[in-house]
Coordinates of N, CA, C and O in Angstrom, one line a residue:
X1 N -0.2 24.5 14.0 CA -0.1 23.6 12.9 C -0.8 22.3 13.1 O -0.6 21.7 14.1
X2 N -1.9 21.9 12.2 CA -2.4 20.4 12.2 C -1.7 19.4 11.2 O -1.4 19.6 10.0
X3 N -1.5 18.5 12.0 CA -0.9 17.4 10.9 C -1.9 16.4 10.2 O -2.2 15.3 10.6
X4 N -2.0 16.6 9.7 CA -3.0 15.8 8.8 C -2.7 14.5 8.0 O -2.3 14.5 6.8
X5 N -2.8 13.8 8.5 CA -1.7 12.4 8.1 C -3.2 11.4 7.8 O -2.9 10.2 7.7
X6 N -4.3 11.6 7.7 CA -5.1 10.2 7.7 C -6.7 11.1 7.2 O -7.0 12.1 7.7
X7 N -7.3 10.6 6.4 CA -9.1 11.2 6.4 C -9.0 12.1 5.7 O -8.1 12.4 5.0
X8 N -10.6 12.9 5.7 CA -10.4 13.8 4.6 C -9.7 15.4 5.6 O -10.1 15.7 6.7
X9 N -8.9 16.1 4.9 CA -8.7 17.2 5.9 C -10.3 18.3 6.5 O -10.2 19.1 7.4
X10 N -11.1 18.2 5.9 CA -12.1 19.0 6.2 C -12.9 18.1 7.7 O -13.7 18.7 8.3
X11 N -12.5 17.1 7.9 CA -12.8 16.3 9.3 C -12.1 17.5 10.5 O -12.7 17.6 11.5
X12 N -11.0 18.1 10.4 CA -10.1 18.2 11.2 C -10.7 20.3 11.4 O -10.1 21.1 12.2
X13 N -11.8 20.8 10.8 CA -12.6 22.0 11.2 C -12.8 21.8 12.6 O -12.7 22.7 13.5
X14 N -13.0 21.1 12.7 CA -13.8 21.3 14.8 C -12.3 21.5 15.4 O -12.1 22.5 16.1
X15 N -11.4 20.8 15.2 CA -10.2 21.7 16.3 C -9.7 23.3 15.9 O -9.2 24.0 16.7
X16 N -10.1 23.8 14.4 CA -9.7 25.0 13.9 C -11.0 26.2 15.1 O -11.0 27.0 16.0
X17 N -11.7 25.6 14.4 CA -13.1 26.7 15.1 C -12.8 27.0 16.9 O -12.8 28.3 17.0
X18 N -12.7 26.3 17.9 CA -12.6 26.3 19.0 C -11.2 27.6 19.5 O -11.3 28.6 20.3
X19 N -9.8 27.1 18.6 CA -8.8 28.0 18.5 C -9.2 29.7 18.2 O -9.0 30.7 18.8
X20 N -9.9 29.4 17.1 CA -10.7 31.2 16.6 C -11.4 31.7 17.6 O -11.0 32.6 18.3
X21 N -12.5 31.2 17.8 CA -13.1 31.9 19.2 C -12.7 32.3 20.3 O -13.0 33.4 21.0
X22 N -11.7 31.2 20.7 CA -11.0 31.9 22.2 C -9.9 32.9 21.7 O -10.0 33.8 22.5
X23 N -9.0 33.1 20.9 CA -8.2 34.1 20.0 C -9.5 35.6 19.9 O -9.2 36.8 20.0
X24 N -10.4 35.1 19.8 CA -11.5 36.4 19.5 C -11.8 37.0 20.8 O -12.0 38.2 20.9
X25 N -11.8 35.9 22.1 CA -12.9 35.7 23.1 C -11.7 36.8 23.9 O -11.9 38.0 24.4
X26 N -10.6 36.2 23.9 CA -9.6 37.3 24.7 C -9.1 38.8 23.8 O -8.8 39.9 24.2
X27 N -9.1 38.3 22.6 CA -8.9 40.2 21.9 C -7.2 39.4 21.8 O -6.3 39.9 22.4
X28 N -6.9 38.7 21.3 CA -4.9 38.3 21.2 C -5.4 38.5 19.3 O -6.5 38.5 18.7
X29 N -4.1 38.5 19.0 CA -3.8 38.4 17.4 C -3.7 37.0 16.8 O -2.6 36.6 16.3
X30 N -4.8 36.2 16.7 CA -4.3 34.9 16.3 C -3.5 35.0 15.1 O -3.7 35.9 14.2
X31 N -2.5 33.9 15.1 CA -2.2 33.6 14.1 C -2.8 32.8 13.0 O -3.3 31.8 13.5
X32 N -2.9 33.0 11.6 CA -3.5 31.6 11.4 C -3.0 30.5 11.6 O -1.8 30.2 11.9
X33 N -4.2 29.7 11.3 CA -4.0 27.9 11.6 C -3.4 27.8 10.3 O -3.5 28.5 9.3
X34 N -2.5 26.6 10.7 CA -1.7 26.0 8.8 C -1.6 24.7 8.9 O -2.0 24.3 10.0
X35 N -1.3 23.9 8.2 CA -1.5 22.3 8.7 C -0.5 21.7 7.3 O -0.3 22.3 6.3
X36 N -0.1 20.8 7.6 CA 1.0 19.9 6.8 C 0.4 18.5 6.9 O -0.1 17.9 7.8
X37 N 0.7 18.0 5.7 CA 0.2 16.7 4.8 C 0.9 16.1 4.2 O 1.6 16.9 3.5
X38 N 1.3 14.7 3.8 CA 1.8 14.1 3.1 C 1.6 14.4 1.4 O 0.5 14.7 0.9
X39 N 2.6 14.3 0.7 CA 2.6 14.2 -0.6 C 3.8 14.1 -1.4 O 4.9 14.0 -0.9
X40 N 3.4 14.1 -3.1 CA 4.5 14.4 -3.5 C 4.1 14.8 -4.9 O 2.9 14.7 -5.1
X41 N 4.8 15.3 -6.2 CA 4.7 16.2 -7.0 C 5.3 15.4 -8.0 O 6.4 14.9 -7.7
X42 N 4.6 15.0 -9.7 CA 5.7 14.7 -10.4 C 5.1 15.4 -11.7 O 4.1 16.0 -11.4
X43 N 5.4 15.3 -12.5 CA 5.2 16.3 -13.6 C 4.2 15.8 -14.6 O 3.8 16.4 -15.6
X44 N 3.4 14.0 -14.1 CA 1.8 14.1 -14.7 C 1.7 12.9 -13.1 O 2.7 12.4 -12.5
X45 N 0.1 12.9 -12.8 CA -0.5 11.8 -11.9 C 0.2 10.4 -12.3 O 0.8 9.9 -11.4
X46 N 0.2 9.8 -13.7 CA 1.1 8.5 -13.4 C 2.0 8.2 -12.8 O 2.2 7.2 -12.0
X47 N 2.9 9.4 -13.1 CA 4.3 9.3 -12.8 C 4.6 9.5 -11.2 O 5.3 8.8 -10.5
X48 N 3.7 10.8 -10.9 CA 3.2 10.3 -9.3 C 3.3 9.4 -8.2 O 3.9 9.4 -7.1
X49 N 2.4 8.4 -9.1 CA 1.7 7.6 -8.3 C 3.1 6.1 -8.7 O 3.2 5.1 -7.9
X50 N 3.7 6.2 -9.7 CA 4.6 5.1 -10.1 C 6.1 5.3 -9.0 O 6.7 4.3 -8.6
X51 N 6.4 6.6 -8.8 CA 7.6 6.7 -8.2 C 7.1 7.2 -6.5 O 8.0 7.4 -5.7
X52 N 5.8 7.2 -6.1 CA 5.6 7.7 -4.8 C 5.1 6.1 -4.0 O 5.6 5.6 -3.0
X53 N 4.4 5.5 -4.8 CA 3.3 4.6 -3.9 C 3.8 3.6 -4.1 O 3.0 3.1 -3.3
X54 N 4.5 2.6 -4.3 CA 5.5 1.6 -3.9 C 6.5 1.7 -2.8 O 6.7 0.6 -2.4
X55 N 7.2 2.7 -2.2 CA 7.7 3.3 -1.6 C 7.2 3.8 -0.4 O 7.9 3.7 0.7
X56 N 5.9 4.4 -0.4 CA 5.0 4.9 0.0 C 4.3 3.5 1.3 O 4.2 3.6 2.6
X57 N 3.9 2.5 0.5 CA 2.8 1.7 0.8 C 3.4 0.7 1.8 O 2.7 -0.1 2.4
X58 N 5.0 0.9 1.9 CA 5.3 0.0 3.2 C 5.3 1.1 4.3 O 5.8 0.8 5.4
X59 N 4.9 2.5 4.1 CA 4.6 2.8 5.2 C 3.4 3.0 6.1 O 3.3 3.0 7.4
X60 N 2.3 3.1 5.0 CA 1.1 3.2 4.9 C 0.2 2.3 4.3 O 0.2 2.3 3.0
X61 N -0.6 1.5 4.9 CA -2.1 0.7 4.5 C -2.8 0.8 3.6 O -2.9 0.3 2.5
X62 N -3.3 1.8 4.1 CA -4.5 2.8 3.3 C -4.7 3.9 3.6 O -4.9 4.4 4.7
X63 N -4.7 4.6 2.0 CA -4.4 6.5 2.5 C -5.6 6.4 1.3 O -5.8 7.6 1.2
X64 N -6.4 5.9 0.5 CA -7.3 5.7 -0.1 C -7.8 7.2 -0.2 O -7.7 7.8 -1.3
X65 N -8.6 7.8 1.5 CA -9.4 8.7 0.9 C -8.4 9.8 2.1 O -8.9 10.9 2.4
X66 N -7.4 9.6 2.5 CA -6.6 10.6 3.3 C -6.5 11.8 2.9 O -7.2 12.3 2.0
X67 N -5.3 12.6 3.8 CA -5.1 13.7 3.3 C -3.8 13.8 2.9 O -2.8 14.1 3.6
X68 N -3.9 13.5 1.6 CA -2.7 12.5 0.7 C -2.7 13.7 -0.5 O -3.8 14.1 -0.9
X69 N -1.5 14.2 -1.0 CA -1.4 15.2 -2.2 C -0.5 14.8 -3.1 O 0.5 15.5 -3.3
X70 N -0.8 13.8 -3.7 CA 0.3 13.1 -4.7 C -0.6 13.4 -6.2 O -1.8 13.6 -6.5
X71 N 0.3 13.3 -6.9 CA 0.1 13.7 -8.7 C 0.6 15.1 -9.2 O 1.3 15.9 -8.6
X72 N 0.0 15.2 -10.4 CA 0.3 16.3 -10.8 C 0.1 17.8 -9.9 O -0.7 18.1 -9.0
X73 N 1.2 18.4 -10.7 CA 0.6 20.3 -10.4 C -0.5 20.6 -10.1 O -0.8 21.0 -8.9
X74 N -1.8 20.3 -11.3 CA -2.7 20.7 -11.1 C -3.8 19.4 -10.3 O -5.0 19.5 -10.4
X75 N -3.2 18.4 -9.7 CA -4.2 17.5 -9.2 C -3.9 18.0 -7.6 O -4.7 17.8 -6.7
X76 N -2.9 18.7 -7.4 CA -2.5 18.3 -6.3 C -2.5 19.6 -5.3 O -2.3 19.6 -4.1
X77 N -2.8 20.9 -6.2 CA -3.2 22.0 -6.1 C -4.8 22.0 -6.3 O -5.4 22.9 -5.7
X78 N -5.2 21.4 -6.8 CA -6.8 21.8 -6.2 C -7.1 21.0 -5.0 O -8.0 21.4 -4.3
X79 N -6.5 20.0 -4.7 CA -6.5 18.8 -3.5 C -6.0 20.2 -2.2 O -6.9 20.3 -1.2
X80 N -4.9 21.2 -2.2 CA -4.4 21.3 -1.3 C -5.2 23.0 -1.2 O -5.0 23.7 -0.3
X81 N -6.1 23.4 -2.3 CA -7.1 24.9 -2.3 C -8.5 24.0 -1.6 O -9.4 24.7 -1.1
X82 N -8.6 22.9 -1.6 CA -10.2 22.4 -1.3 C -9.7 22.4 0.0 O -10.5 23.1 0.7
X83 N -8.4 21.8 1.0 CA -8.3 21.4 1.9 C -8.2 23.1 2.8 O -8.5 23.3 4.0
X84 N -7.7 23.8 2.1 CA -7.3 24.7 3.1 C -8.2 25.9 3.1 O -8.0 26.9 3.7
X85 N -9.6 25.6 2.2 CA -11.0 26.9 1.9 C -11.8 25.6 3.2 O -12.5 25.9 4.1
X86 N -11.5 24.3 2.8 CA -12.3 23.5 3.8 C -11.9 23.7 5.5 O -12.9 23.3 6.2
X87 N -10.8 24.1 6.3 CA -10.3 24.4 7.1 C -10.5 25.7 7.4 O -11.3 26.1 8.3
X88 N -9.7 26.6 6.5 CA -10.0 28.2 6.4 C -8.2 28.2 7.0 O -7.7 29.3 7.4
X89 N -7.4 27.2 7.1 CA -5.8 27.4 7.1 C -5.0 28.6 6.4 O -5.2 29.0 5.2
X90 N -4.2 28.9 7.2 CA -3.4 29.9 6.4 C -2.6 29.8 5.5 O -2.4 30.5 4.5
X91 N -1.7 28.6 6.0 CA -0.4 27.8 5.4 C -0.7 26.3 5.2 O -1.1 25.7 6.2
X92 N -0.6 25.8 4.4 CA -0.3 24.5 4.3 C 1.6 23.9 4.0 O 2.4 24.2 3.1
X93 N 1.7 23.0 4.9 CA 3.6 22.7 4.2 C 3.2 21.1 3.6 O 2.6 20.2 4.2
X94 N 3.5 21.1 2.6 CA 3.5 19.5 1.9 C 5.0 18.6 2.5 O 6.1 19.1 2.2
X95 N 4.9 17.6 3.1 CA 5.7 16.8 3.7 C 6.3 16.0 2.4 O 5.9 14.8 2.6
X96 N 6.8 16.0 1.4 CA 7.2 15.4 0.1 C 8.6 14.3 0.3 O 9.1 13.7 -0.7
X97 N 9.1 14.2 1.8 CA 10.1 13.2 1.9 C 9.5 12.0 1.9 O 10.3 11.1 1.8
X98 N 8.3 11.6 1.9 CA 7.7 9.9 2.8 C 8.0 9.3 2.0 O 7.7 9.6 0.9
X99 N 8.9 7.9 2.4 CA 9.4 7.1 1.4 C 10.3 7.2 1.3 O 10.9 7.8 2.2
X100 N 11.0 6.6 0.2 CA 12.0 6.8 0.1 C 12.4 7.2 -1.9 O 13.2 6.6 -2.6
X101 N 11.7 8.1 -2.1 CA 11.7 8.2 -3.4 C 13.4 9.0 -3.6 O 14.2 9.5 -2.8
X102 N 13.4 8.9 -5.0 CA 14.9 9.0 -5.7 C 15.3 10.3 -5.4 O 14.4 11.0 -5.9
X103 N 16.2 11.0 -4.8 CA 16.8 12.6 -4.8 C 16.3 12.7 -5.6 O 15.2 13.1 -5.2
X104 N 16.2 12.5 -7.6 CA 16.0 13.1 -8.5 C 14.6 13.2 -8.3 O 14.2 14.4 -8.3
X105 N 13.9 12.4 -8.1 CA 12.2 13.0 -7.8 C 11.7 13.7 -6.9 O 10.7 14.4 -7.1
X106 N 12.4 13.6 -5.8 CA 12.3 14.7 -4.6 C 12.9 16.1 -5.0 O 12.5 17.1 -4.5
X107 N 13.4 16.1 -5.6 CA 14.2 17.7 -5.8 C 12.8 18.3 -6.9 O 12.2 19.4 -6.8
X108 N 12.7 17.1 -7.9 CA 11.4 17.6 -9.1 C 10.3 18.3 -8.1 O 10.0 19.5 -8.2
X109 N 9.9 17.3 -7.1 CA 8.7 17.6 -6.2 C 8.9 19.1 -5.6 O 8.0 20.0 -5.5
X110 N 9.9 19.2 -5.3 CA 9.6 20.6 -4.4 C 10.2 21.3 -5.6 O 10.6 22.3 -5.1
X111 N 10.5 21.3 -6.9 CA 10.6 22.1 -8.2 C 9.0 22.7 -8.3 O 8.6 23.9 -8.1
X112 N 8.0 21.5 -8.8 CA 7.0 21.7 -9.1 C 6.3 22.3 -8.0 O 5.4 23.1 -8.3
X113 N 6.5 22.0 -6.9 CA 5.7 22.5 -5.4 C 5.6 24.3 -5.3 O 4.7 25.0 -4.9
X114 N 6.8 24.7 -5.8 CA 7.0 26.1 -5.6 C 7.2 26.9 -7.0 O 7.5 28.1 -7.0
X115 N 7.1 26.1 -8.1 CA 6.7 27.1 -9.4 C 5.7 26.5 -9.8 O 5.6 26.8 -11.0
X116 N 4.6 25.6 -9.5 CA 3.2 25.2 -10.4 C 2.2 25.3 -8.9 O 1.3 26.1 -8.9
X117 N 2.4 24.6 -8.0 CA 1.4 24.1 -7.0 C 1.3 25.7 -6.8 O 0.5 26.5 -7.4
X118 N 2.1 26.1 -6.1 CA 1.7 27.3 -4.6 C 0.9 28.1 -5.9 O -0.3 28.2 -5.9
X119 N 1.9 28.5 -7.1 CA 0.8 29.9 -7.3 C -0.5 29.2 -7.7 O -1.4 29.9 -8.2
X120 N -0.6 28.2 -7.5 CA -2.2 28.0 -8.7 C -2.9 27.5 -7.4 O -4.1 27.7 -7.3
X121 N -2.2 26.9 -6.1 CA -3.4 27.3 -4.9 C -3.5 28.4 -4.9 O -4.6 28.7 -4.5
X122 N -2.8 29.6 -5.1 CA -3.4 30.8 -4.7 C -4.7 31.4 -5.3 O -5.5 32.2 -4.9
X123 N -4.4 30.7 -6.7 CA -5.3 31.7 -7.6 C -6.3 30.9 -7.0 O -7.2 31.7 -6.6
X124 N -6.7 29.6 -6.8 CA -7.8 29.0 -7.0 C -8.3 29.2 -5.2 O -9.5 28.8 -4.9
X125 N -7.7 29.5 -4.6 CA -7.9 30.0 -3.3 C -8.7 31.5 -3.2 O -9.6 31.6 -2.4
X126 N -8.4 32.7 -4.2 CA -8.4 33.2 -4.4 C -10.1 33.7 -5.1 O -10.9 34.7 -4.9
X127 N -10.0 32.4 -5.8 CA -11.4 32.9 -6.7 C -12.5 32.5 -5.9 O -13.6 32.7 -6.3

């Protein structure tokens, strides 16, 4: 697993590649690579960005161009199909506690994480 906490995640290929080859080089079963990232899920990007990044920003400086997955279903699912066709990862886990956002929005986040995000990275993984 890579943790991807800072940059764009497509920086973090050169540690994936090196793992595949030697997995190839001896004949073992690699597993895939998966990597986890900060984020969080609200039901449009405003609302997102109103209940995550205040919260957020005393833990963090600048996540500007990171590997940061906040906003909507669909902002946040093509963020996490670019990151993981850009890697070639198997799994990605979204880390959706940072901060200290409300239970009620945290519970929404992993609502929306596992009936909007996953299937629509699949599809868009997929095509």
């Amino acid at each position: 697993m890579l943790a991807i906490i800072g940059g764009p995640a497509r920086r973090f290929r050169p540690y994936i590649e090196p793992y595949q080859r030697a997995a190839e080089q001896f004949g073992t079963t690699a597993h895939r690579v998966g990597m986890h990232s900060p984020g969080f899920i609200a039901d449009t990007d405003e609302e997102a960005r109103e209940v995550f990044w205040p919260r957020y920003r005393v833990i963090r400086a600048n996540v500007e161009h990171g590997s940061l997955y906040v906003g909507s279903p669909e902002t946040v699912a093509r963020r996490i199909a670019t990151a993981v066709t850009d890697l070639g990862v198997g799994r990605f886990d979204l880390i959706y506690t940072t901060g200290s956002q409300p239970i009620g929005a945290r519970l929404r986040a992993v609502e929306l994480y596992g009936t909007k995000v996953v299937p629509m990275v699949r599809e868009l993984v997929a095509a």
